[in-house]
Short mmCIF file of C-alpha atoms in Angstrom, two decimals:
data_model
loop_
_atom_site.label_atom_id
_atom_site.label_comp_id
_atom_site.label_asym_id
_atom_site.label_seq_id
_atom_site.Cartn_x
_atom_site.Cartn_y
_atom_site.Cartn_z
CA UNK A 207 -8.95 60.72 15.74
CA UNK A 208 -5.67 60.96 13.58
CA UNK A 209 -7.61 60.46 10.51
CA UNK A 210 -9.64 63.54 11.16
CA UNK A 211 -6.51 65.89 11.72
CA UNK A 212 -5.15 64.40 8.77
CA UNK A 213 -8.05 65.21 6.52
CA UNK A 214 -8.16 68.74 8.33
CA UNK A 215 -4.59 69.41 6.85
CA UNK A 216 -5.17 68.08 3.52
CA UNK A 217 -8.13 70.53 3.28
CA UNK A 218 -6.04 73.28 4.39
CA UNK A 219 -3.11 72.16 1.96
CA UNK A 220 -5.52 72.66 -0.75
CA UNK A 221 -5.83 68.77 -1.72
CA UNK A 222 -9.59 68.96 -0.72
CA UNK A 223 -12.15 71.27 -0.51
CA UNK A 224 -14.60 69.53 1.75
CA UNK A 225 -14.91 66.10 3.41
CA UNK A 226 -17.29 63.97 5.35
CA UNK A 227 -16.31 62.16 8.29
CA UNK A 228 -17.94 59.27 10.32
CA UNK A 229 -17.18 57.40 13.63
CA UNK A 230 -19.78 55.96 16.17
CA UNK A 231 -21.50 59.24 17.23
CA UNK A 232 -19.79 61.82 15.14
CA UNK A 233 -18.68 63.80 17.85
CA UNK A 234 -15.15 62.33 18.35
CA UNK A 235 -14.07 63.08 14.81
CA UNK A 236 -15.75 66.59 15.00
CA UNK A 237 -13.61 67.37 18.02
CA UNK A 238 -10.36 66.06 16.34
CA UNK A 239 -10.90 67.99 13.09
CA UNK A 240 -11.80 71.14 14.89
CA UNK A 241 -8.29 70.97 16.78
CA UNK A 242 -6.78 71.72 13.57
CA UNK A 243 -6.51 75.74 13.17
CA UNK A 244 -8.69 76.89 10.58
CA UNK A 245 -10.88 74.02 10.18
CA UNK A 246 -14.36 74.12 10.81
CA UNK A 247 -16.27 70.75 11.23
CA UNK A 248 -19.84 70.50 12.26
CA UNK A 249 -21.61 67.42 13.59
CA UNK A 250 -24.86 67.02 11.40
CA UNK A 251 -27.80 64.65 12.31
CA UNK A 252 -30.22 66.09 9.77
CA UNK A 253 -30.65 67.78 6.49
CA UNK A 254 -31.14 71.15 8.25
CA UNK A 255 -28.17 70.92 10.49
CA UNK A 256 -26.32 70.07 7.16
CA UNK A 257 -27.50 73.08 5.39
CA UNK A 258 -26.84 75.43 8.49
CA UNK A 259 -23.22 73.96 8.78
CA UNK A 260 -22.53 75.12 4.98
CA UNK A 261 -24.74 78.33 4.84
CA UNK A 262 -24.16 79.99 8.42
CA UNK A 263 -20.66 78.54 9.40
CA UNK A 264 -18.84 77.76 6.11
CA UNK A 265 -18.04 74.15 7.70
CA UNK A 266 -15.43 72.40 5.29
CA UNK A 267 -15.98 69.15 6.97
CA UNK A 268 -19.25 67.53 8.41
CA UNK A 269 -19.25 64.72 10.55
CA UNK A 270 -21.89 61.99 11.36
CA UNK A 271 -22.50 59.16 13.88
CA UNK A 272 -22.81 55.53 12.18
CA UNK A 273 -24.42 54.28 15.21
CA UNK A 274 -26.85 57.41 15.35
CA UNK A 275 -28.31 57.65 11.62
CA UNK A 276 -28.87 55.31 9.10
CA UNK A 277 -27.47 55.07 5.34
CA UNK A 278 -30.29 56.65 3.65
CA UNK A 279 -30.44 59.94 6.18
CA UNK A 280 -26.68 59.88 5.87
CA UNK A 281 -27.06 60.03 2.13
CA UNK A 282 -29.62 62.95 2.31
CA UNK A 283 -27.38 64.71 4.92
CA UNK A 284 -24.50 64.68 2.47
CA UNK A 285 -26.40 65.64 -0.53
CA UNK A 286 -27.86 68.66 1.61
CA UNK A 287 -24.46 69.75 2.56
CA UNK A 288 -22.80 69.56 -0.91
CA UNK A 289 -25.82 71.52 -2.48
CA UNK A 290 -25.45 74.29 -0.08
CA UNK A 291 -22.94 77.36 0.04
CA UNK A 292 -21.78 79.74 2.46
CA UNK A 293 -24.08 82.87 2.72
#
């Protein structure tokens, strides 16, 4: 949980533009990151949710569950999010 808040602050400080966080379900790091004022973190579980996180919500962080999705899907989700921009 502390890492999610740290990453959020790094983004706000301008050290990073975006980040991808993992935990068992993705829920914990999403909650922790969203406690940082000004951060928008979205739990993603497929490419559509990743695209919408960027396009509709301008999420600076996406989160995923390592126990929920496999490595190939995680890569596809990351690629979809990184290729999408806020509308």
